[in-house]
PDB file of C-alpha atoms in Angstrom:
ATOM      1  CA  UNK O   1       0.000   0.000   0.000  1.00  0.00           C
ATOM      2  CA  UNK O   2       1.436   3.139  -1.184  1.00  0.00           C
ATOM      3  CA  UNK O   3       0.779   6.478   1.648  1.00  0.00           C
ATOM      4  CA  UNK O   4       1.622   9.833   1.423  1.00  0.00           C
ATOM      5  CA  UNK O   5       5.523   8.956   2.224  1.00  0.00           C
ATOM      6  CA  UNK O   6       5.633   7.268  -0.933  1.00  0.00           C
ATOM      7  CA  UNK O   7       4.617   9.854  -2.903  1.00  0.00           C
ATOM      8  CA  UNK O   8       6.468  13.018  -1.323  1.00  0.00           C
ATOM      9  CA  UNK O   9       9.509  10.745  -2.000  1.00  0.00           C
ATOM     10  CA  UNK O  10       8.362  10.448  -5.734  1.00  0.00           C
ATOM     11  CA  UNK O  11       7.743  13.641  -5.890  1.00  0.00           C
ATOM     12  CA  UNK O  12      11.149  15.013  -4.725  1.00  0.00           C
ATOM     13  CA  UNK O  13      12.580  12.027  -6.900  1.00  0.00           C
ATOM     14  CA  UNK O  14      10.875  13.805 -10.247  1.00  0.00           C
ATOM     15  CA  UNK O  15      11.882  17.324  -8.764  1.00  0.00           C
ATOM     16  CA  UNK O  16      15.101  15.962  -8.510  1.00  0.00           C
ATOM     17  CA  UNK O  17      15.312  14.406 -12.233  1.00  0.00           C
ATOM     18  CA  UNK O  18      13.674  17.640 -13.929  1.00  0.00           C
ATOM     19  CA  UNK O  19      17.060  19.351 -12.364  1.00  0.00           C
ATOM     20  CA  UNK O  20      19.411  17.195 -13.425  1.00  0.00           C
ATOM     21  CA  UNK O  21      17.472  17.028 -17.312  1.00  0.00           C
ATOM     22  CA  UNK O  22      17.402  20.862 -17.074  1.00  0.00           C
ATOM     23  CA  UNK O  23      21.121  21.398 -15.678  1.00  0.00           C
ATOM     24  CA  UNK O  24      21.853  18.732 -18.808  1.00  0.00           C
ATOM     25  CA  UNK O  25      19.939  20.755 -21.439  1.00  0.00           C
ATOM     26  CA  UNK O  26      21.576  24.095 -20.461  1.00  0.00           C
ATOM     27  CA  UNK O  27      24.879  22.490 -20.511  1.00  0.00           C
ATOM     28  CA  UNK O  28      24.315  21.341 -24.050  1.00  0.00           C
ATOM     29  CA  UNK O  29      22.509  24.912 -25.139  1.00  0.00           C
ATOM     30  CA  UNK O  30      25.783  26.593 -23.755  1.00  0.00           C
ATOM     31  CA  UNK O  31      28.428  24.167 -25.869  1.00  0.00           C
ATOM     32  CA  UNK O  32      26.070  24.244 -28.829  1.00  0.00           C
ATOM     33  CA  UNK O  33      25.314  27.821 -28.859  1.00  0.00           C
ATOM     34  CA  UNK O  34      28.392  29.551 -30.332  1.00  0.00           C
ATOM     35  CA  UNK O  35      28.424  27.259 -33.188  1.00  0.00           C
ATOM     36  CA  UNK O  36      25.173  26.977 -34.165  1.00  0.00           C
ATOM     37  CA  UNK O  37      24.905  31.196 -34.462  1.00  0.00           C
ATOM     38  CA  UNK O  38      28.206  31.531 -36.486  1.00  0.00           C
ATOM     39  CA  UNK O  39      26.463  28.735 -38.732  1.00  0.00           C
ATOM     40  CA  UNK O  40      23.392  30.844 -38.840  1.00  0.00           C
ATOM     41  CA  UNK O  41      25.592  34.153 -39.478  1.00  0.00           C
ATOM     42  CA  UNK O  42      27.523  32.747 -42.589  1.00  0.00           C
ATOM     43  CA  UNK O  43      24.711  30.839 -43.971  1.00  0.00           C
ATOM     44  CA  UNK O  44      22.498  34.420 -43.651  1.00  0.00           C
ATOM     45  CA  UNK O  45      25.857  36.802 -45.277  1.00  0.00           C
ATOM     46  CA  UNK O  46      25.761  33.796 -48.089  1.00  0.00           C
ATOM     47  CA  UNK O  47      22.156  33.959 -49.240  1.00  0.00           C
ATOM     48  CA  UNK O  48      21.611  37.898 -48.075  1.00  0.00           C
ATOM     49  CA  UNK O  49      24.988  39.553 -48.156  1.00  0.00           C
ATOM     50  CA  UNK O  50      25.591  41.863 -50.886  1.00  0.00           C
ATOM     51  CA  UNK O  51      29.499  41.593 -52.580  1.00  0.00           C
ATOM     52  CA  UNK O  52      31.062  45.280 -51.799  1.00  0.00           C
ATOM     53  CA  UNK O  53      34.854  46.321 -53.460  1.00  0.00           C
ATOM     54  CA  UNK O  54      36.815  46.933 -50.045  1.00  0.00           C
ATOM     55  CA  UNK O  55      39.968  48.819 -49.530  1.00  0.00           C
ATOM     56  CA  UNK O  56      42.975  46.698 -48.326  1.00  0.00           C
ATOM     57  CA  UNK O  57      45.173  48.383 -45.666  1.00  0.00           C
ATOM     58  CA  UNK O  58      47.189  45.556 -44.927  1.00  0.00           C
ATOM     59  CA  UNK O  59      48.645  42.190 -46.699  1.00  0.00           C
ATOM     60  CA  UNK O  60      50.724  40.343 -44.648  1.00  0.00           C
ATOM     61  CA  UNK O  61      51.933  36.883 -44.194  1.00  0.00           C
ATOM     62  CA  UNK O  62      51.897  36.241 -40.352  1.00  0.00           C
ATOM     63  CA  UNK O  63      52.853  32.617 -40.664  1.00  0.00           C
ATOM     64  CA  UNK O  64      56.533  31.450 -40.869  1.00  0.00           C
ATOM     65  CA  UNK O  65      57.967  30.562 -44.727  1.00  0.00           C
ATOM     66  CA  UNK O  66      57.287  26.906 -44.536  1.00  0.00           C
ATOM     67  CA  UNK O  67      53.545  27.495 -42.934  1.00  0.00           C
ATOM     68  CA  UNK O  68      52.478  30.759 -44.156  1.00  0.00           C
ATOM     69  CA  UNK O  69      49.442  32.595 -43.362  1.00  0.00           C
ATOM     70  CA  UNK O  70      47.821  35.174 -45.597  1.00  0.00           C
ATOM     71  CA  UNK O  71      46.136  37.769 -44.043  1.00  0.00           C
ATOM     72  CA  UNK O  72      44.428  40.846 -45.789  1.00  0.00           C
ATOM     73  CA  UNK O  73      43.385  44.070 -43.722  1.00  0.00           C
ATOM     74  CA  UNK O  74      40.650  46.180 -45.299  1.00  0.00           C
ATOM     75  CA  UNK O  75      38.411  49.014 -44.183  1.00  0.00           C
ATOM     76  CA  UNK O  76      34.553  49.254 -46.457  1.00  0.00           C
ATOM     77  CA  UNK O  77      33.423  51.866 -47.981  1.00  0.00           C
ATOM     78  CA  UNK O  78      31.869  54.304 -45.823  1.00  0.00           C
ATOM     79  CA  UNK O  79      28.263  53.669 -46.369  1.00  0.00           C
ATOM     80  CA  UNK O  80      28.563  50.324 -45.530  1.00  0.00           C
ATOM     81  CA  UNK O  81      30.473  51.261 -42.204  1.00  0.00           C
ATOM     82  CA  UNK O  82      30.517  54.440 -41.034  1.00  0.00           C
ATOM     83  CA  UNK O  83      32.700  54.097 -38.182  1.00  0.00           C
ATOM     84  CA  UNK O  84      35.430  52.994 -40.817  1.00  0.00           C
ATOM     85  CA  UNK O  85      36.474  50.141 -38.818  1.00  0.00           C
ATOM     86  CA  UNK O  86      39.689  48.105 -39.644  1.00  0.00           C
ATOM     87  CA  UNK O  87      38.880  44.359 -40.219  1.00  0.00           C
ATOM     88  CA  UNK O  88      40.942  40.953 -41.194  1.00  0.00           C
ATOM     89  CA  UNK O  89      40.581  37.740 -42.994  1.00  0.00           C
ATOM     90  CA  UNK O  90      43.040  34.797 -43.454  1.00  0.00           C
ATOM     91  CA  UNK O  91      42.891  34.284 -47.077  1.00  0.00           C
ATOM     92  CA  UNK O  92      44.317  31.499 -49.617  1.00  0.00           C
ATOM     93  CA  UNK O  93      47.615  33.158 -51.481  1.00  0.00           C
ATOM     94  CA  UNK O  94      45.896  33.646 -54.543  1.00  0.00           C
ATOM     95  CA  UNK O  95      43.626  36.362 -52.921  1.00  0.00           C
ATOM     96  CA  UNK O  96      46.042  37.361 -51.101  1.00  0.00           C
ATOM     97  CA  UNK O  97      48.548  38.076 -53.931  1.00  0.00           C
ATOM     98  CA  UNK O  98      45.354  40.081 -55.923  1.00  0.00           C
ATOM     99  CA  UNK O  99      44.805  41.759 -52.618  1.00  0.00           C
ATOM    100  CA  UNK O 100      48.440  43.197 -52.542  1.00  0.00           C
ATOM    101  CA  UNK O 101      48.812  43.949 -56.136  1.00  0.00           C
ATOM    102  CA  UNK O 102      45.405  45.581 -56.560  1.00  0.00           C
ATOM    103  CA  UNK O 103      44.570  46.883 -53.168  1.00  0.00           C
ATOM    104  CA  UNK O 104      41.125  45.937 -53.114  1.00  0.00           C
ATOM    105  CA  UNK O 105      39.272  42.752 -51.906  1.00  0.00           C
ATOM    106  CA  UNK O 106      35.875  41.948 -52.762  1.00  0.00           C
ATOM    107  CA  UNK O 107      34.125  40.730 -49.540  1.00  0.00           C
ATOM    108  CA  UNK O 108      30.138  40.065 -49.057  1.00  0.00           C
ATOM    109  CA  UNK O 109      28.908  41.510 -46.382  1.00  0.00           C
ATOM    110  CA  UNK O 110      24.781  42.091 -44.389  1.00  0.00           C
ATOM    111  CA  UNK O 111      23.632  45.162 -44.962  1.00  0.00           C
ATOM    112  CA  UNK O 112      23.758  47.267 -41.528  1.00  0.00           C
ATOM    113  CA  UNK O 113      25.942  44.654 -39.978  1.00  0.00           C
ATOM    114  CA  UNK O 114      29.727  45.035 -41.104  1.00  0.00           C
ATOM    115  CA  UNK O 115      30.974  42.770 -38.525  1.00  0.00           C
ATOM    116  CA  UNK O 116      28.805  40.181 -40.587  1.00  0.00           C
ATOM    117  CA  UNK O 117      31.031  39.213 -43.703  1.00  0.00           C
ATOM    118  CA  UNK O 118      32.673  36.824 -45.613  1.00  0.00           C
ATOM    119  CA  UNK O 119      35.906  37.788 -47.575  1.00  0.00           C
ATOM    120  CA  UNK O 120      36.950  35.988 -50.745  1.00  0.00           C
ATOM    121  CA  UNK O 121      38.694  33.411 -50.658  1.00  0.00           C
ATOM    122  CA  UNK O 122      38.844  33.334 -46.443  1.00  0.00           C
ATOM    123  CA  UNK O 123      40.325  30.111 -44.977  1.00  0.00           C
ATOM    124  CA  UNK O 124      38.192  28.821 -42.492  1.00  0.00           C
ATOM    125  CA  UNK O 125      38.807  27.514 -39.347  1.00  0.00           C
ATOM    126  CA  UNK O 126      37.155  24.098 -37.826  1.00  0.00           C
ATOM    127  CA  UNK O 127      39.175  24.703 -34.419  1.00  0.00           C
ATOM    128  CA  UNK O 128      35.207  25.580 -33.699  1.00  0.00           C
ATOM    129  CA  UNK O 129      33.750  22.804 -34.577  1.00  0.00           C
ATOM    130  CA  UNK O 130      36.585  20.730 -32.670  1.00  0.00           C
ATOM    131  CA  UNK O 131      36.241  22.347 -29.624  1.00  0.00           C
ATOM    132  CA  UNK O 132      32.441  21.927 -29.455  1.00  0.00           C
ATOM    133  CA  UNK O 133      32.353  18.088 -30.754  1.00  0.00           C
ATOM    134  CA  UNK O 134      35.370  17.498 -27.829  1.00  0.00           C
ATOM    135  CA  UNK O 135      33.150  19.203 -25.216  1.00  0.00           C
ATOM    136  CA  UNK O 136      29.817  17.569 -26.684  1.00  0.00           C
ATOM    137  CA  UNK O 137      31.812  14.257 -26.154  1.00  0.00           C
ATOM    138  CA  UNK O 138      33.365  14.944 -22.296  1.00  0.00           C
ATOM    139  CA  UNK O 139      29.859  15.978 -21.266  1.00  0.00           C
ATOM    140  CA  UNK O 140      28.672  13.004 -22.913  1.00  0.00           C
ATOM    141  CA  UNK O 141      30.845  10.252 -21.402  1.00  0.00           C
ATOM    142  CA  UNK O 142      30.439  12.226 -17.815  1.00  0.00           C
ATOM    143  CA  UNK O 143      26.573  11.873 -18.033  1.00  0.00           C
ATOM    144  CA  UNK O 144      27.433   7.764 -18.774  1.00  0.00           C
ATOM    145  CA  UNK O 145      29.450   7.481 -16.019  1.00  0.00           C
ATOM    146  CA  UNK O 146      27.899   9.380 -13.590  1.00  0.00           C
ATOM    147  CA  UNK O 147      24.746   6.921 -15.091  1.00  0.00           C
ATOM    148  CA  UNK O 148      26.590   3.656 -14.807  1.00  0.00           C
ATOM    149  CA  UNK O 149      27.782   4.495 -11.312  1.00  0.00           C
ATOM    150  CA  UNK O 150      24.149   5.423  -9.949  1.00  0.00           C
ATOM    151  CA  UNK O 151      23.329   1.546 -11.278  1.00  0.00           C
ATOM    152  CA  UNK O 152      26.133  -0.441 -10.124  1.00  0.00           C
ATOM    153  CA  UNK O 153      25.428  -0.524  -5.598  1.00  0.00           C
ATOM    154  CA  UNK O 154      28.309  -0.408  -3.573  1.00  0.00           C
ATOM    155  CA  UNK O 155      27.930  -3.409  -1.256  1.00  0.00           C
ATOM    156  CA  UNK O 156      29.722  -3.009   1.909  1.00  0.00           C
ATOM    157  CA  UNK O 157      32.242  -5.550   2.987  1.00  0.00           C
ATOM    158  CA  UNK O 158      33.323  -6.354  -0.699  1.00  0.00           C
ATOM    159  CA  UNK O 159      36.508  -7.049  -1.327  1.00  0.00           C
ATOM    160  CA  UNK O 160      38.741  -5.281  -4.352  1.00  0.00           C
ATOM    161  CA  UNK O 161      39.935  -8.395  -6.901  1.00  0.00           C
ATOM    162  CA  UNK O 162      43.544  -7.789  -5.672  1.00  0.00           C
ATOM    163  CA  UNK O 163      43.078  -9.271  -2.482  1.00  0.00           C
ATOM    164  CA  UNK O 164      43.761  -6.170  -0.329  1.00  0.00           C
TER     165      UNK O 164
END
């Protein structure tokens, strides 16, 4: 027969597992988050951006000579930013070579929102996408362990298999 001490003790039981599913959820939101907007951001400057002739302030190679990397400084016009902000882009060494010679690199960009381009021929990182699949998996083999130990009882009086 089941009395009112049985269910407060279900009760606090399902209070207890809504925290720990909520705690879990936020924890995956918060890991998830940063990649899933700059996803969202570059898939939004590819279908909406508009392509806009910058001009390049800088072309430098900031790598060594056996791992070089192109980078390409440029300021937009000033309709498209009127603070006339400096911004940067690794590129591949063909762009980078145009950049230099012609001092101007084409880069698509959301109208209002500067900070929201694409430059051509920009070399994209996945040190992103790394970090968030390596957290994705830690928080995942934490939530199996912490499972597997609330499964296995400790029974007192056991002894380890070395003997001691």
């Amino acid at each position: 027969m089941s009395g009112p001490a049985d269910a407060a003790r279900r009760l606090v039981a399902d209070r207890r597992r809504l925290k720990n599913v909520l705690v879990v959820g936020f924890l995956v939101v918060l890991l998830n988050l940063p990649l899933a907007l700059s996803w969202w951001t570059n898939l939004r400057v590819e279908r909406a951006g508009v392509d806009v002739t910058t001009t390049v302030t800088a072309a430098r190679n900031l790598g060594t000579g056996e791992e070089p990397r192109w980078w390409v400084s440029w300021r937009f016009p000033e309709e498209v930013d009127p603070e006339q902000g400096t911004w940067a882009a690794e590129v591949d060494r063909t762009t980078w070579e145009d950049a230099e010679r012609t001092g101007t690199l084409t880069v698509r960009v959301l109208e209002g929102e500067p900070s929201r381009h694409t430059a051509e021929g920009e070399v994209r990182s996945l040190a992103g996408l790394w970090t968030t699949l390596v957290a994705d998996a830690v928080l995942l083999a934490v939530l199996l362990l912490v499972r597997r130990s609330r499964r296995r009882p400790i029974r007192s009086g056991e002894e380890s298999e070395g003997g001691t």
